[in-house]
CSV table of C-alpha atoms in Angstrom, one decimal:
chain,number,residue,atom,x,y,z
A,1,MET,CA,-273.5,69.9,134.8
A,2,VAL,CA,-270.3,67.8,134.2
A,3,GLN,CA,-270.4,64.1,132.3
A,4,CYS,CA,-268.3,61.3,133.6
A,5,ASP,CA,-265.6,60.2,130.8
A,6,ASP,CA,-266.5,56.6,131.5
A,7,CYS,CA,-270.0,55.9,132.4
A,8,ASP,CA,-271.6,59.0,130.9
A,9,ARG,CA,-273.6,59.7,133.5
A,10,TRP,CA,-274.1,63.6,134.5
A,11,PHE,CA,-273.6,65.3,137.6
A,12,HIS,CA,-274.1,68.9,139.4
A,13,LEU,CA,-271.0,70.8,139.8
A,14,LYS,CA,-271.9,70.8,143.7
A,15,CYS,CA,-272.4,67.0,143.4
A,16,ALA,CA,-269.3,66.6,141.8
A,17,LYS,CA,-267.1,68.8,144.3
A,18,LEU,CA,-265.4,70.8,141.2
A,19,THR,CA,-266.0,74.7,141.5
A,20,LYS,CA,-265.5,75.2,137.8
A,21,LEU,CA,-266.3,72.9,134.4
A,22,PRO,CA,-263.0,70.6,133.8
A,23,THR,CA,-261.2,71.7,130.3
A,24,ALA,CA,-261.2,69.2,127.5
A,25,GLU,CA,-257.7,68.4,128.8
A,26,GLN,CA,-258.7,67.4,132.2
A,27,PRO,CA,-261.3,64.8,132.2
A,28,PHE,CA,-263.5,64.1,134.7
A,29,LEU,CA,-264.3,60.9,136.3
A,30,CYS,CA,-267.3,60.2,138.7
A,31,VAL,CA,-266.4,58.7,142.3
A,32,LYS,CA,-267.8,55.2,141.2
A,33,CYS,CA,-265.7,55.0,138.0
A,34,SER,CA,-262.2,56.3,139.6
A,35,LEU,CA,-262.6,53.8,142.4
A,36,ARG,CA,-262.7,51.1,140.0
A,37,PRO,CA,-259.6,48.6,140.4
A,38,CYS,CA,-258.7,48.6,136.6
A,39,VAL,CA,-258.2,51.7,134.6
A,40,SER,CA,-259.7,51.2,130.9
A,41,ILE,CA,-257.2,52.9,128.4
A,42,SER,CA,-258.4,54.0,125.2
A,43,THR,CA,-256.3,52.4,122.1
A,44,PRO,CA,-253.8,54.0,121.0
A,45,SER,CA,-254.1,55.8,117.6
A,46,THR,CA,-253.5,53.6,114.6
A,47,SER,CA,-250.4,54.8,112.1
A,48,LYS,CA,-251.5,56.2,108.8
A,49,GLY,CA,-252.2,54.4,105.9
A,50,LYS,CA,-252.9,51.2,107.7
A,51,GLU,CA,-256.1,49.5,108.6
A,52,GLN,CA,-258.2,50.4,111.1
A,53,GLY,CA,-257.9,48.2,114.3
A,54,LEU,CA,-254.3,47.7,113.7
A,55,VAL,CA,-252.4,49.3,116.2
A,56,SER,CA,-248.7,50.7,116.0
A,57,SER,CA,-245.7,48.4,116.7
A,58,ASP,CA,-243.8,51.2,117.8
A,59,GLU,CA,-243.4,50.5,121.7
A,60,GLY,CA,-242.3,54.0,122.3
A,61,LEU,CA,-245.6,55.5,121.0
A,62,LEU,CA,-247.5,52.9,122.7
A,63,ALA,CA,-245.7,54.0,125.8
A,64,LYS,CA,-246.3,57.5,125.2
A,65,GLU,CA,-249.9,57.1,124.8
A,66,VAL,CA,-250.5,55.0,127.7
A,67,THR,CA,-248.5,57.7,130.1
A,68,ARG,CA,-250.7,60.5,128.7
A,69,VAL,CA,-253.8,58.7,129.6
A,70,LEU,CA,-252.8,57.8,133.1
A,71,LYS,CA,-251.4,61.1,133.9
A,72,CYS,CA,-254.5,63.0,133.0
A,73,ARG,CA,-256.2,60.0,135.1
A,74,ILE,CA,-254.0,60.8,138.0
A,75,SER,CA,-253.9,64.4,137.6
A,76,ALA,CA,-258.0,64.8,136.8
A,77,ASN,CA,-258.8,62.2,140.1
A,78,ALA,CA,-255.7,62.1,142.7
A,79,HIS,CA,-257.7,62.3,145.7
A,80,LEU,CA,-259.8,59.0,144.6
A,81,LEU,CA,-257.0,57.2,142.8
A,82,THR,CA,-256.7,53.0,144.3
A,83,ALA,CA,-254.9,51.4,141.8
A,84,CYS,CA,-254.0,51.4,138.3
A,85,TYR,CA,-253.1,48.6,136.2
A,86,ILE,CA,-252.0,48.8,132.5
A,87,ILE,CA,-254.0,47.2,129.9
A,88,PRO,CA,-251.8,45.2,127.1
A,89,TYR,CA,-252.3,46.0,123.5
A,90,PRO,CA,-251.7,43.4,120.8
A,91,LEU,CA,-249.0,44.1,118.1
A,92,CYS,CA,-251.4,43.2,115.3
A,93,GLU,CA,-248.4,43.6,112.8
A,94,SER,CA,-245.8,41.3,114.7
A,95,GLY,CA,-248.3,38.9,115.8
A,96,LYS,CA,-247.2,39.0,119.3
A,97,GLY,CA,-248.7,40.5,122.6
A,98,LEU,CA,-246.8,43.2,124.6
A,99,GLU,CA,-245.8,41.9,127.9
A,100,PRO,CA,-248.5,43.1,130.9
A,101,PHE,CA,-247.0,46.2,132.1
A,102,LYS,CA,-246.0,45.9,135.9
A,103,GLU,CA,-248.2,48.0,138.1
A,104,ILE,CA,-247.5,51.6,138.5
A,105,GLU,CA,-245.1,52.2,141.3
A,106,ILE,CA,-246.9,55.4,142.2
A,107,SER,CA,-250.0,53.6,142.2
A,108,ALA,CA,-249.0,50.9,144.3
A,109,ALA,CA,-247.5,53.1,146.9
A,110,HIS,CA,-250.6,55.3,146.7
A,111,ARG,CA,-252.6,52.2,147.6
A,112,SER,CA,-250.9,50.6,150.1
A,113,PHE,CA,-250.8,54.4,152.1
A,114,ARG,CA,-254.6,54.5,151.6
A,115,GLU,CA,-255.3,50.8,152.8
A,116,VAL,CA,-253.0,51.9,155.9
A,117,ASN,CA,-255.1,55.2,156.2
A,118,ARG,CA,-258.4,53.2,156.2
A,119,ARG,CA,-257.0,50.9,158.8
A,120,ASN,CA,-255.7,53.7,160.9
A,121,ARG,CA,-259.1,55.6,160.7
A,122,THR,CA,-261.2,52.8,161.5
A,123,ARG,CA,-259.0,52.1,164.2
A,124,ALA,CA,-259.3,55.7,165.6
A,125,VAL,CA,-262.8,56.1,165.1
A,126,ALA,CA,-263.3,52.9,167.2
A,127,SER,CA,-261.0,53.9,169.9
A,128,ILE,CA,-263.0,57.1,170.0
A,129,ARG,CA,-266.0,55.2,170.0
A,130,THR,CA,-264.9,53.2,172.6
A,131,LYS,CA,-262.3,55.0,174.5
A,132,TYR,CA,-265.0,56.2,177.0
A,133,VAL,CA,-266.8,54.0,179.4
A,134,VAL,CA,-270.3,54.8,181.4
A,135,TYR,CA,-269.1,56.6,184.4
A,136,HIS,CA,-269.5,54.8,187.5
A,137,ASN,CA,-269.9,55.9,191.0
A,138,GLY,CA,-270.2,52.9,192.6
A,139,LYS,CA,-274.1,52.5,193.1
A,140,PRO,CA,-274.6,48.4,193.2
A,141,LYS,CA,-277.3,48.9,190.5
A,142,ASP,CA,-275.2,51.2,188.2
A,143,TRP,CA,-272.6,48.0,188.1
A,144,PRO,CA,-274.2,45.4,185.4
A,145,ARG,CA,-274.2,48.5,182.9
A,146,PHE,CA,-270.9,49.6,183.6
A,147,LYS,CA,-269.6,46.1,183.6
A,148,LYS,CA,-271.6,45.4,180.1
A,149,THR,CA,-270.4,48.8,178.7
A,150,LEU,CA,-266.6,48.1,179.5
A,151,LEU,CA,-266.8,44.7,177.9
A,152,GLU,CA,-268.2,45.4,174.8
A,153,THR,CA,-265.8,48.4,174.5
A,154,THR,CA,-262.8,46.4,175.2
A,155,LYS,CA,-263.6,43.7,172.5
A,156,GLN,CA,-264.3,46.6,169.6
A,157,GLY,CA,-261.5,48.7,170.6
A,158,ARG,CA,-258.8,45.9,171.5
A,159,PHE,CA,-257.6,47.4,174.8
A,160,THR,CA,-255.1,45.3,177.1
A,161,GLN,CA,-255.5,45.1,180.6
A,162,LEU,CA,-253.4,48.1,181.6
A,163,GLU,CA,-255.6,50.3,179.2
A,164,ASN,CA,-258.8,48.9,180.7
A,165,LEU,CA,-257.3,49.8,184.4
A,166,HIS,CA,-256.7,53.5,183.5
A,167,ARG,CA,-260.1,53.7,181.8
A,168,ILE,CA,-261.9,52.3,184.5
A,169,GLU,CA,-259.8,54.7,187.1
A,170,ARG,CA,-260.5,57.7,184.6
A,171,ASP,CA,-264.2,57.1,184.3
A,172,SER,CA,-265.1,56.1,188.0
A,173,ARG,CA,-266.4,58.3,190.6
A,174,GLY,CA,-267.0,58.2,194.5
A,175,LYS,CA,-266.6,55.2,196.4
A,176,ALA,CA,-265.8,53.1,192.9
A,177,GLU,CA,-262.7,55.8,192.4
A,178,LYS,CA,-261.6,54.9,195.9
A,179,ASN,CA,-261.4,51.3,195.4
A,180,VAL,CA,-259.9,51.2,191.9
A,181,ARG,CA,-257.2,53.5,193.4
A,182,VAL,CA,-256.2,50.7,195.4
A,183,LEU,CA,-255.5,48.6,192.1
A,184,MET,CA,-253.3,50.9,190.3
A,185,PRO,CA,-249.3,50.3,190.4
């Protein structure tokens, strides 16, 4: 079993979709924790000889620590990465806080790529679902069902009139096919 580093919940390897246990250098985040919009970052180590709770004023050390933590998170859960925000740490010694870091370029690009994929995926699923209409062979008793299905799928798939004509032509049989053929350009 493997434990999530953030929420401390335990998962079977199969449930976590892992083949082997991650090493100590590879932190594991469950799906729920990795999909959070904000990534919590551990506080950078304090300098020697200073009180506990005071953070080193060395911005280079802070940047290294933040980069190390983010690299671990990104490599461990690259397929689940949504957005990474770096939480600024106050510099207790100087009395001023660091400005919040900008969103990481990689994560911003990944997030926009993921949103585009999500939109395309839903459109693709809708178009697959709404692409086909019930076959209509020209019988009057089948017309209401065919028309209702056509109107519903047109709304869901946002088809144009020309696309609808092609769908009707493809899904018509017998007498209905002959009547539709006259309408086609």
